[in-house]
């Protein structure tokens, strides 16, 4: 989502507005008519794109987990022959882009993941585990003395730090995207260095 430059499709518009509304008022606090109004179509018109709100929620949460994993794999593929430190920086930058540009999805994941049907919830968890393991592999290459369990804990901790962006205040209250991104990057790298220093 953050890297696209072409105009969003109607389906993408619906998902973006659904994510915003679900994050603001909760899944059960938003009706199909409200989502439709936000994108300029009738509520029933949404059913040409999605069978219902449950399908929107599933696509949002499964979708973002898939996009994070795909993005990380792409960054690793592009980094062939690049120093491990630079690869780690690239992963951190990619997650910061998500954390700053898709804040409603973080809120949605925290509040509504349990509303997914079991198969979708399992898929989200599977994609997330694969994403974590990519980070663990890179982190262990940067800090060879860091044991895998400690690296895994460090990765989860840094995700918690980066995913705290919905609690940083309204977007206009932040010091600016570049400044915030730089701060988050330094904090993430500092956390990883601190984890490695304890080994």
Coordinates of C-alpha atoms in Angstrom, one line a residue:
X1 CA 0.0 0.0 0.0
X2 CA 2.7 2.5 1.0
X3 CA 4.8 1.8 -2.2
X4 CA 2.0 2.0 -4.8
X5 CA 1.9 5.1 -7.0
X6 CA -1.1 4.2 -9.2
X7 CA -4.6 5.0 -8.3
X8 CA -6.3 2.5 -6.0
X9 CA -8.9 0.2 -7.3
X10 CA -12.5 0.5 -6.0
X11 CA -11.8 -2.7 -4.0
X12 CA -8.7 -1.1 -2.4
X13 CA -10.7 2.0 -1.7
X14 CA -13.3 0.0 0.1
X15 CA -10.7 -1.9 2.1
X16 CA -8.9 1.3 3.1
X17 CA -12.1 3.0 4.3
X18 CA -13.2 -0.2 6.1
X19 CA -9.9 -0.4 7.9
X20 CA -10.2 3.3 9.0
X21 CA -13.8 2.9 10.2
X22 CA -13.2 -0.4 11.9
X23 CA -10.2 1.0 13.7
X24 CA -12.1 4.1 14.8
X25 CA -15.3 2.5 15.9
X26 CA -14.8 -1.2 16.1
X27 CA -15.9 -3.9 13.7
X28 CA -19.5 -4.1 15.1
X29 CA -19.7 -0.3 15.3
X30 CA -19.6 0.2 11.6
X31 CA -22.4 -0.7 9.1
X32 CA -22.1 -1.7 5.4
X33 CA -23.9 1.5 4.5
X34 CA -21.3 3.7 6.2
X35 CA -18.4 1.9 4.4
X36 CA -20.3 2.4 1.1
X37 CA -20.9 6.1 1.8
X38 CA -17.2 6.6 2.5
X39 CA -16.3 5.4 -1.0
X40 CA -19.4 6.9 -2.7
X41 CA -21.4 3.8 -3.4
X42 CA -24.5 2.3 -1.8
X43 CA -24.1 -0.2 1.0
X44 CA -25.7 -3.0 -1.1
X45 CA -23.3 -2.0 -3.9
X46 CA -20.4 -3.3 -1.7
X47 CA -21.7 -6.8 -2.1
X48 CA -20.4 -6.7 -5.7
X49 CA -16.9 -6.6 -4.2
X50 CA -17.3 -8.4 -0.9
X51 CA -19.8 -10.9 0.5
X52 CA -19.9 -9.0 3.8
X53 CA -17.9 -7.2 6.5
X54 CA -16.4 -10.5 7.7
X55 CA -14.8 -10.9 4.3
X56 CA -13.4 -7.4 4.4
X57 CA -11.9 -8.0 7.8
X58 CA -10.3 -11.2 6.6
X59 CA -8.8 -9.7 3.5
X60 CA -7.4 -6.8 5.5
X61 CA -5.7 -8.9 8.2
X62 CA -4.6 -11.8 6.0
X63 CA -3.6 -9.3 3.3
X64 CA -1.3 -7.1 5.4
X65 CA 0.4 -10.2 6.8
X66 CA 1.0 -11.4 3.3
X67 CA 2.2 -8.0 2.1
X68 CA 4.7 -7.7 4.9
X69 CA 6.1 -11.2 4.2
X70 CA 6.3 -10.5 0.4
X71 CA 7.9 -7.2 1.0
X72 CA 10.5 -8.7 3.3
X73 CA 11.3 -11.5 0.8
X74 CA 11.7 -8.9 -2.0
X75 CA 14.1 -6.8 0.1
X76 CA 16.2 -9.8 0.9
X77 CA 16.2 -10.8 -2.8
X78 CA 17.3 -7.3 -3.8
X79 CA 20.0 -7.3 -1.2
X80 CA 22.0 -10.2 -2.6
X81 CA 25.7 -9.4 -1.9
X82 CA 24.8 -6.5 0.3
X83 CA 26.3 -6.4 3.9
X84 CA 24.0 -7.9 6.5
X85 CA 23.8 -4.6 8.4
X86 CA 22.3 -3.0 5.3
X87 CA 19.8 -5.8 4.9
X88 CA 18.6 -5.4 8.5
X89 CA 18.3 -1.6 7.9
X90 CA 16.1 -2.4 4.8
X91 CA 13.8 -4.7 6.8
X92 CA 13.5 -2.0 9.5
X93 CA 12.7 0.6 6.9
X94 CA 10.0 -1.6 5.4
X95 CA 8.3 -2.2 8.7
X96 CA 8.5 1.5 9.6
X97 CA 6.7 2.3 6.3
X98 CA 3.9 -0.1 7.3
X99 CA 3.8 1.2 10.9
X100 CA 3.5 4.8 9.7
X101 CA 1.3 4.4 6.6
X102 CA -1.1 1.7 7.7
X103 CA -1.7 2.6 11.3
X104 CA -5.4 1.6 11.2
X105 CA -4.4 -2.0 10.3
X106 CA -2.3 -2.2 13.5
X107 CA -5.3 -1.2 15.6
X108 CA -7.5 -3.6 13.6
X109 CA -5.1 -6.5 14.2
X110 CA -4.9 -5.8 17.9
X111 CA -8.6 -5.5 18.4
X112 CA -10.3 -7.7 15.8
X113 CA -8.0 -10.7 15.0
X114 CA -10.1 -13.0 17.2
X115 CA -13.2 -12.2 15.0
X116 CA -11.6 -14.0 12.0
X117 CA -12.7 -17.6 11.4
X118 CA -10.2 -20.1 12.6
X119 CA -8.7 -20.9 9.1
X120 CA -8.1 -17.2 8.4
X121 CA -6.6 -16.7 11.9
X122 CA -4.3 -19.6 11.4
X123 CA -3.2 -18.2 8.0
X124 CA -2.4 -14.8 9.6
X125 CA -0.3 -16.5 12.3
X126 CA 1.5 -18.7 9.7
X127 CA 2.4 -15.7 7.6
X128 CA 3.6 -13.8 10.7
X129 CA 5.8 -16.6 11.8
X130 CA 7.5 -16.7 8.4
X131 CA 8.0 -13.0 8.6
X132 CA 9.6 -13.2 12.0
X133 CA 11.9 -16.0 10.9
X134 CA 13.2 -13.9 8.0
X135 CA 14.1 -11.2 10.5
X136 CA 15.7 -13.7 12.9
X137 CA 17.9 -15.1 10.1
X138 CA 19.2 -11.6 9.2
X139 CA 19.6 -10.6 12.8
X140 CA 21.7 -13.6 13.6
X141 CA 23.9 -12.9 10.6
X142 CA 24.5 -9.3 11.9
X143 CA 25.1 -10.5 15.5
X144 CA 26.5 -14.1 15.2
X145 CA 26.8 -14.5 19.0
X146 CA 23.1 -13.9 19.4
X147 CA 21.2 -17.1 20.0
X148 CA 18.1 -17.8 17.9
X149 CA 15.7 -17.7 20.9
X150 CA 17.0 -14.3 22.0
X151 CA 17.0 -13.0 18.4
X152 CA 13.3 -14.1 18.1
X153 CA 12.4 -12.3 21.3
X154 CA 14.3 -9.2 20.1
X155 CA 12.4 -9.2 16.8
X156 CA 9.0 -9.5 18.6
X157 CA 10.0 -6.7 20.9
X158 CA 11.0 -4.4 18.1
X159 CA 7.8 -5.2 16.3
X160 CA 6.0 -4.1 19.5
X161 CA 8.0 -0.9 19.5
X162 CA 7.4 -0.1 15.8
X163 CA 3.7 -1.1 16.0
X164 CA 3.1 1.4 18.8
X165 CA 2.6 4.1 16.2
X166 CA -1.3 4.2 16.6
X167 CA -0.5 5.4 20.2
X168 CA 1.8 8.2 19.2
X169 CA -1.0 10.7 18.7
X170 CA -2.8 11.9 15.6
X171 CA -0.7 12.0 12.4
X172 CA -0.6 15.8 12.5
X173 CA 0.7 15.8 16.0
X174 CA 3.8 13.8 15.1
X175 CA 7.1 15.7 14.4
X176 CA 7.0 14.8 10.7
X177 CA 7.2 11.5 8.9
X178 CA 10.9 11.6 8.2
X179 CA 11.8 12.6 11.7
X180 CA 9.5 10.0 13.2
X181 CA 10.8 7.3 10.8
X182 CA 14.4 8.2 11.8
X183 CA 13.6 8.0 15.5
X184 CA 11.9 4.6 15.1
X185 CA 14.8 3.3 13.1
X186 CA 17.4 4.4 15.7
X187 CA 15.3 2.9 18.5
X188 CA 14.9 -0.4 16.6
X189 CA 18.6 -0.7 15.9
X190 CA 19.4 0.3 19.4
X191 CA 17.1 -2.5 20.8
X192 CA 18.8 -5.1 18.6
X193 CA 22.3 -3.9 19.7
X194 CA 21.2 -4.1 23.3
X195 CA 19.9 -7.6 22.9
X196 CA 23.2 -8.7 21.3
X197 CA 25.3 -7.0 24.0
X198 CA 23.7 -9.2 26.6
X199 CA 24.9 -12.4 25.0

